[in-house]
Amino acid sequence: MPDPHPSRRRWPAEPAGGRPDRAAWQAAGVAILGSVMAILDSTVVNVVLQKLTIDFHTSFATVQWVVTGYLLATAMVVPVTAWAGDRFGTTRLYLLAITVFLVGSVLAGAAWSIGSLIAFRVLQGFGGGMLGPAGTTIVVRAAGPQQVGKMMSVLAVPVLLGPISGPILGGWLADLADWRWVFFINVPVGVLAFVLARMVLPKDEPQPAVPFDFLGMLLLSPGLALLLFTAFLATGGVGASVVWLPGALGVVGVVGFLVRATRTRHPLIDLSLFRDRMFTVSVTTLSLFVFGFFGSSILFPAYFLAVRGESTLHTGLLLLPGGLGALLSIPLCGQLADRMNIGRIVLPGLLLILA
């Protein structure tokens, strides 16, 4: 029977003995490099925001758009990556994501005004938004169903440690050199990731793809971006029309997408997946965790810098202990995920977070 997914033929079959083979580990290594860039860059900037207000002679509220613009761009591009990966191939998409991210990093480091920096951060966000989904798809295909838990735990290392190590790296670079190196540091990592991806990832082959849900993209991507935009504006109060108007438009966009997704044959996101109770609970739990984990990675640096008056490097070091537990637990959880009910791992983890 012919393989319905010809672009996957070059992945070696899972080896006997249940251990990921060399190709799987190589794919994980390449994906980790991309994740390191994207995750670090989303957090490393947090500790240099005050320096940006001084250098560009602007307010902290304006400088916050350096972070907000990146997140808005990420929210817009993520829904499209699944279709793009199937249509053009995950390897090509991954290489494109690295290229876009690198160009954005170089331009952000060379920014001449706060407006140009925000614009180049948006470009970075487009690349970073593609890196995560494409890298995850590459690892899942390489690992196979029996070893996906172990390999995904490896891929989770930069996701969990990035918000901890990012402020340390950003503080060290800002104190030792200049805030521009917060962006230039991505260049050697990105070049290495690009070269290795060309060497070890399987070559994509053209394959038919389902029609692109262009209307769904026009509803969902701007809708998510507007909701995220509203969340940032709401920090100063929710009474003004400048806050609730984009929020209302965002709700209309998302609801419109949900209605369309139930009526079209090829929606941008297949909502039928949420009929699976385990899938729905997993996505909800992960989303709540990410909100709290990454939210604290922004709030804590601001508190240490603005309230306690710590240096940028010391601020990063104060955030370090939170990552040590993750570093110790990730390998163990990856082994257990392939052998037991995942709920027995998640529930104790949530209780430890609340503690």
Short mmCIF file of C-alpha atoms in Angstrom, two decimals:
data_model
loop_
_atom_site.label_atom_id
_atom_site.label_comp_id
_atom_site.label_asym_id
_atom_site.label_seq_id
_atom_site.Cartn_x
_atom_site.Cartn_y
_atom_site.Cartn_z
CA MET A 1 0.00 0.00 0.00
CA PRO A 2 1.50 3.38 -0.96
CA ASP A 3 2.49 5.73 1.82
CA PRO A 4 -0.11 8.54 2.06
CA HIS A 5 2.56 10.81 3.53
CA PRO A 6 5.55 10.63 1.17
CA SER A 7 7.38 13.46 2.94
CA ARG A 8 7.77 11.15 5.95
CA ARG A 9 9.39 8.23 4.12
CA ARG A 10 12.90 9.25 4.94
CA TRP A 11 12.37 8.88 8.67
CA PRO A 12 13.88 5.56 9.74
CA ALA A 13 11.58 3.04 11.34
CA GLU A 14 11.62 2.86 15.11
CA PRO A 15 14.42 0.54 16.16
CA ALA A 16 13.89 -2.66 18.04
CA GLY A 17 14.23 -2.38 21.78
CA GLY A 18 12.08 0.71 22.10
CA ARG A 19 14.92 3.23 22.12
CA PRO A 20 14.93 6.30 19.89
CA ASP A 21 17.49 5.90 17.13
CA ARG A 22 20.18 8.30 16.04
CA ALA A 23 17.93 10.14 13.59
CA ALA A 24 15.39 10.84 16.33
CA TRP A 25 18.04 12.27 18.64
CA GLN A 26 19.46 14.38 15.83
CA ALA A 27 16.02 15.75 15.02
CA ALA A 28 15.45 16.53 18.70
CA GLY A 29 18.78 18.34 18.89
CA VAL A 30 17.95 20.54 15.90
CA ALA A 31 14.49 21.28 17.27
CA ILE A 32 15.95 22.19 20.66
CA LEU A 33 18.30 24.72 19.07
CA GLY A 34 15.33 26.43 17.43
CA SER A 35 13.33 26.35 20.63
CA VAL A 36 16.25 27.79 22.59
CA MET A 37 16.31 30.79 20.26
CA ALA A 38 12.58 31.42 20.35
CA ILE A 39 12.01 30.81 24.07
CA LEU A 40 15.12 32.65 25.24
CA ASP A 41 14.32 35.62 23.04
CA SER A 42 10.79 35.85 24.41
CA THR A 43 12.17 36.20 27.96
CA VAL A 44 15.69 37.59 27.65
CA VAL A 45 14.32 41.02 26.72
CA ASN A 46 12.36 41.37 29.96
CA VAL A 47 15.36 42.44 32.04
CA VAL A 48 16.56 45.11 29.59
CA LEU A 49 13.27 47.01 29.24
CA GLN A 50 14.39 49.72 31.64
CA LYS A 51 17.62 50.21 29.69
CA LEU A 52 15.55 50.63 26.53
CA THR A 53 13.48 53.40 28.14
CA ILE A 54 16.71 55.27 28.89
CA ASP A 55 18.41 54.73 25.53
CA PHE A 56 15.36 55.62 23.45
CA HIS A 57 14.06 58.34 25.82
CA THR A 58 10.58 56.90 25.96
CA SER A 59 8.09 55.59 28.51
CA PHE A 60 8.01 52.09 29.96
CA ALA A 61 4.50 51.63 28.51
CA THR A 62 5.91 52.20 25.02
CA VAL A 63 8.88 49.92 25.59
CA GLN A 64 6.56 47.10 26.67
CA TRP A 65 5.49 46.85 23.03
CA VAL A 66 8.87 45.27 22.38
CA VAL A 67 7.46 42.24 24.21
CA THR A 68 3.84 42.69 23.17
CA GLY A 69 4.64 42.99 19.46
CA TYR A 70 6.57 39.73 19.53
CA LEU A 71 3.69 37.90 21.22
CA LEU A 72 1.08 39.37 18.87
CA ALA A 73 3.03 38.20 15.82
CA THR A 74 3.42 34.74 17.34
CA ALA A 75 -0.31 34.48 18.02
CA MET A 76 -1.09 35.40 14.41
CA VAL A 77 1.25 32.95 12.70
CA VAL A 78 0.80 29.82 14.85
CA PRO A 79 -2.63 28.83 13.45
CA VAL A 80 -1.24 28.81 9.89
CA THR A 81 1.83 26.65 10.56
CA ALA A 82 0.03 23.29 10.57
CA TRP A 83 -1.32 23.80 7.04
CA ALA A 84 1.98 25.27 5.83
CA GLY A 85 3.89 22.28 7.20
CA ASP A 86 1.65 19.83 5.36
CA ARG A 87 1.68 21.84 2.15
CA PHE A 88 5.34 22.80 1.86
CA GLY A 89 6.99 20.34 4.28
CA THR A 90 8.07 20.73 7.88
CA THR A 91 11.77 20.89 7.03
CA ARG A 92 11.26 23.77 4.62
CA LEU A 93 9.01 25.53 7.10
CA TYR A 94 11.57 25.07 9.86
CA LEU A 95 14.37 26.50 7.70
CA LEU A 96 12.17 29.44 6.74
CA ALA A 97 11.34 30.07 10.41
CA ILE A 98 15.03 30.12 11.36
CA THR A 99 15.81 32.51 8.51
CA VAL A 100 13.01 34.94 9.41
CA PHE A 101 13.98 34.83 13.07
CA LEU A 102 17.66 35.48 12.30
CA VAL A 103 16.88 38.43 10.03
CA GLY A 104 14.62 39.88 12.71
CA SER A 105 17.31 39.39 15.36
CA VAL A 106 19.99 41.20 13.35
CA LEU A 107 17.65 44.08 12.52
CA ALA A 108 16.44 44.34 16.13
CA GLY A 109 20.03 44.56 17.34
CA ALA A 110 20.67 47.35 14.83
CA ALA A 111 17.44 49.24 15.64
CA TRP A 112 17.79 53.04 15.55
CA SER A 113 14.52 53.92 17.30
CA ILE A 114 11.92 52.35 19.55
CA GLY A 115 9.53 52.15 16.57
CA SER A 116 12.03 50.24 14.45
CA LEU A 117 12.83 47.91 17.35
CA ILE A 118 9.15 47.08 17.83
CA ALA A 119 8.73 46.45 14.09
CA PHE A 120 11.72 44.10 13.97
CA ARG A 121 10.48 42.29 17.07
CA VAL A 122 7.24 41.63 15.19
CA LEU A 123 9.32 40.09 12.40
CA GLN A 124 11.08 37.95 15.01
CA GLY A 125 7.70 36.88 16.34
CA PHE A 126 6.63 35.58 12.94
CA GLY A 127 9.73 33.38 12.83
CA GLY A 128 9.45 32.31 16.46
CA GLY A 129 5.78 31.41 16.04
CA MET A 130 6.69 28.94 13.28
CA LEU A 131 9.71 27.45 15.08
CA GLY A 132 7.79 25.82 17.92
CA PRO A 133 5.07 23.94 15.97
CA ALA A 134 7.45 22.92 13.17
CA GLY A 135 10.08 21.67 15.61
CA THR A 136 7.51 19.70 17.60
CA THR A 137 6.17 18.05 14.44
CA ILE A 138 9.69 17.07 13.39
CA VAL A 139 10.42 15.44 16.75
CA VAL A 140 7.09 13.57 16.90
CA ARG A 141 7.58 12.10 13.42
CA ALA A 142 11.15 11.09 14.19
CA ALA A 143 10.40 9.52 17.57
CA GLY A 144 7.42 7.36 16.68
CA PRO A 145 4.41 6.71 18.92
CA GLN A 146 6.23 4.48 21.42
CA GLN A 147 8.92 7.02 22.30
CA VAL A 148 7.12 10.32 21.85
CA GLY A 149 6.89 10.95 25.61
CA LYS A 150 10.62 10.59 26.12
CA MET A 151 11.51 12.77 23.15
CA MET A 152 8.95 15.45 23.99
CA SER A 153 10.38 15.68 27.50
CA VAL A 154 13.74 16.47 25.92
CA LEU A 155 12.09 19.14 23.78
CA ALA A 156 10.48 20.61 26.92
CA VAL A 157 13.85 21.50 28.43
CA PRO A 158 14.25 24.86 26.65
CA VAL A 159 10.55 25.64 27.11
CA LEU A 160 10.81 25.39 30.90
CA LEU A 161 14.35 26.64 31.39
CA GLY A 162 14.12 29.49 28.88
CA PRO A 163 12.12 31.79 31.17
CA ILE A 164 14.69 31.13 33.91
CA SER A 165 17.95 31.29 31.97
CA GLY A 166 16.75 34.06 29.65
CA PRO A 167 16.80 36.81 32.30
CA ILE A 168 20.23 35.66 33.48
CA LEU A 169 21.65 35.81 29.96
CA GLY A 170 19.95 39.13 29.29
CA GLY A 171 21.20 40.63 32.53
CA TRP A 172 24.74 39.42 31.94
CA LEU A 173 24.84 40.76 28.38
CA ALA A 174 23.31 44.09 29.38
CA ASP A 175 25.79 44.60 32.23
CA LEU A 176 28.84 43.33 30.33
CA ALA A 177 28.23 44.79 26.88
CA ASP A 178 25.04 46.38 25.57
CA TRP A 179 21.34 45.54 25.24
CA ARG A 180 21.83 45.03 21.48
CA TRP A 181 23.71 41.81 22.19
CA VAL A 182 20.50 40.39 23.60
CA PHE A 183 19.46 40.08 19.93
CA PHE A 184 22.85 39.49 18.31
CA ILE A 185 23.41 36.43 20.53
CA ASN A 186 20.77 34.64 18.43
CA VAL A 187 22.93 34.77 15.31
CA PRO A 188 25.46 31.99 16.09
CA VAL A 189 22.73 29.75 17.53
CA GLY A 190 20.50 30.33 14.52
CA VAL A 191 23.27 29.72 11.98
CA LEU A 192 24.18 26.47 13.74
CA ALA A 193 20.53 25.38 13.82
CA PHE A 194 20.13 26.16 10.10
CA VAL A 195 23.25 24.24 9.08
CA LEU A 196 22.37 21.21 11.20
CA ALA A 197 18.78 21.22 9.95
CA ARG A 198 20.01 21.10 6.36
CA MET A 199 22.31 18.20 7.26
CA VAL A 200 20.15 15.90 9.39
CA LEU A 201 16.48 16.59 8.68
CA PRO A 202 14.79 14.58 5.91
CA LYS A 203 14.21 16.24 2.58
CA ASP A 204 10.63 17.29 1.95
CA GLU A 205 8.81 15.93 -1.07
CA PRO A 206 5.83 17.69 -2.68
CA GLN A 207 2.47 16.26 -1.64
CA PRO A 208 -1.16 17.25 -2.14
CA ALA A 209 -2.61 19.43 0.59
CA VAL A 210 -6.15 20.26 1.62
CA PRO A 211 -7.43 23.67 0.49
CA PHE A 212 -6.23 26.49 2.70
CA ASP A 213 -8.96 27.96 4.91
CA PHE A 214 -8.20 31.58 4.03
CA LEU A 215 -11.38 32.94 5.60
CA GLY A 216 -10.70 30.97 8.77
CA MET A 217 -7.22 32.48 8.94
CA LEU A 218 -8.65 35.99 8.49
CA LEU A 219 -11.00 35.34 11.41
CA LEU A 220 -8.76 33.44 13.83
CA SER A 221 -5.31 35.04 13.54
CA PRO A 222 -6.43 38.68 13.91
CA GLY A 223 -8.98 37.58 16.51
CA LEU A 224 -6.33 36.02 18.72
CA ALA A 225 -4.03 39.00 18.22
CA LEU A 226 -6.80 41.45 19.16
CA LEU A 227 -7.65 39.50 22.32
CA LEU A 228 -4.00 39.48 23.34
CA PHE A 229 -3.77 43.19 22.49
CA THR A 230 -6.80 43.85 24.70
CA ALA A 231 -5.24 41.96 27.59
CA PHE A 232 -2.23 44.28 27.51
CA LEU A 233 -4.39 47.41 27.23
CA ALA A 234 -6.62 46.28 30.10
CA THR A 235 -3.75 46.63 32.59
CA GLY A 236 -4.56 50.35 32.73
CA GLY A 237 -8.33 49.87 33.20
CA VAL A 238 -11.20 48.43 31.22
CA GLY A 239 -13.55 51.40 30.98
CA ALA A 240 -12.19 53.08 27.85
CA SER A 241 -13.43 52.22 24.38
CA VAL A 242 -9.81 51.79 23.27
CA VAL A 243 -9.80 48.67 25.46
CA TRP A 244 -13.15 47.02 24.85
CA LEU A 245 -13.44 47.78 21.13
CA PRO A 246 -10.47 45.60 20.02
CA GLY A 247 -11.58 43.02 22.57
CA ALA A 248 -15.06 42.89 21.06
CA LEU A 249 -13.61 42.59 17.57
CA GLY A 250 -11.36 39.78 18.79
CA VAL A 251 -14.30 37.88 20.26
CA VAL A 252 -16.24 38.30 17.02
CA GLY A 253 -13.29 36.96 15.05
CA VAL A 254 -12.76 33.91 17.26
CA VAL A 255 -16.47 33.09 17.49
CA GLY A 256 -16.78 33.54 13.74
CA PHE A 257 -13.96 31.07 13.24
CA LEU A 258 -15.58 28.54 15.58
CA VAL A 259 -18.82 28.75 13.60
CA ARG A 260 -17.00 28.40 10.29
CA ALA A 261 -14.85 25.51 11.54
CA THR A 262 -17.97 23.45 12.22
CA ARG A 263 -19.37 24.06 8.75
CA THR A 264 -16.42 23.70 6.39
CA ARG A 265 -14.77 20.46 5.29
CA HIS A 266 -11.22 21.71 5.74
CA PRO A 267 -11.04 24.15 8.68
CA LEU A 268 -7.81 25.84 9.66
CA ILE A 269 -7.97 23.94 12.97
CA ASP A 270 -9.87 20.67 13.23
CA LEU A 271 -12.18 21.22 16.20
CA SER A 272 -13.28 17.58 16.15
CA LEU A 273 -10.07 16.83 18.07
CA PHE A 274 -11.70 18.36 21.13
CA ARG A 275 -14.26 15.55 21.20
CA ASP A 276 -11.47 13.52 22.76
CA ARG A 277 -11.74 14.21 26.48
CA MET A 278 -8.08 13.45 27.14
CA PHE A 279 -6.99 15.85 24.40
CA THR A 280 -9.26 18.63 25.69
CA VAL A 281 -8.11 18.27 29.29
CA SER A 282 -4.46 18.17 28.20
CA VAL A 283 -4.73 21.32 26.08
CA THR A 284 -6.61 23.18 28.82
CA THR A 285 -4.12 22.19 31.51
CA LEU A 286 -1.13 23.11 29.37
CA SER A 287 -2.67 26.48 28.46
CA LEU A 288 -3.30 27.39 32.10
CA PHE A 289 0.24 26.35 33.01
CA VAL A 290 1.74 28.46 30.23
CA PHE A 291 -0.31 31.50 31.26
CA GLY A 292 1.00 31.32 34.81
CA PHE A 293 4.55 30.24 34.04
CA PHE A 294 5.32 32.77 31.32
CA GLY A 295 3.29 35.49 33.02
CA SER A 296 5.49 35.23 36.09
CA SER A 297 8.58 35.43 33.87
CA ILE A 298 7.50 38.99 32.98
CA LEU A 299 6.21 40.09 36.39
CA PHE A 300 9.11 38.90 38.54
CA PRO A 301 11.86 40.70 36.59
CA ALA A 302 9.82 43.92 36.63
CA TYR A 303 9.36 43.58 40.40
CA PHE A 304 13.04 42.92 41.13
CA LEU A 305 14.19 45.75 38.87
CA ALA A 306 11.64 48.47 39.61
CA VAL A 307 10.65 47.75 43.22
CA ARG A 308 13.73 46.20 44.77
CA GLY A 309 16.24 48.03 42.60
CA GLU A 310 18.28 44.94 41.72
CA SER A 311 20.78 44.91 38.86
CA THR A 312 19.86 43.13 35.65
CA LEU A 313 22.29 40.28 36.32
CA HIS A 314 21.19 39.85 39.94
CA THR A 315 17.57 39.84 38.79
CA GLY A 316 18.31 36.95 36.47
CA LEU A 317 20.08 35.04 39.23
CA LEU A 318 17.12 35.49 41.58
CA LEU A 319 14.97 33.65 39.04
CA LEU A 320 17.39 30.73 38.72
CA PRO A 321 16.12 28.48 41.58
CA GLY A 322 12.75 28.11 39.89
CA GLY A 323 14.36 26.28 36.99
CA LEU A 324 16.36 23.78 39.00
CA GLY A 325 13.32 21.70 39.88
CA ALA A 326 12.29 21.57 36.22
CA LEU A 327 15.78 20.51 35.21
CA LEU A 328 15.66 17.59 37.66
CA SER A 329 12.10 16.46 36.93
CA ILE A 330 12.01 16.61 33.11
CA PRO A 331 14.06 13.43 32.43
CA LEU A 332 12.08 11.44 35.01
CA CYS A 333 8.70 12.61 33.72
CA GLY A 334 9.68 11.76 30.16
CA GLN A 335 10.48 8.18 31.15
CA LEU A 336 7.25 7.82 33.15
CA ALA A 337 5.05 9.30 30.39
CA ASP A 338 5.73 6.31 28.13
CA ARG A 339 5.00 3.77 30.89
CA MET A 340 2.02 4.98 32.94
CA ASN A 341 -1.16 7.06 32.88
CA ILE A 342 -0.12 10.65 32.21
CA GLY A 343 -2.70 11.93 34.71
CA ARG A 344 -0.70 10.39 37.55
CA ILE A 345 2.18 12.65 36.57
CA VAL A 346 0.30 15.86 35.80
CA LEU A 347 -1.77 16.04 39.00
CA PRO A 348 1.20 15.88 41.42
CA GLY A 349 2.97 18.44 39.24
CA LEU A 350 0.07 20.87 39.49
CA LEU A 351 -0.07 20.42 43.26
CA LEU A 352 3.65 21.18 43.53
CA ILE A 353 3.18 24.36 41.47
CA LEU A 354 0.36 25.52 43.76
CA ALA A 355 2.48 24.77 46.82
#
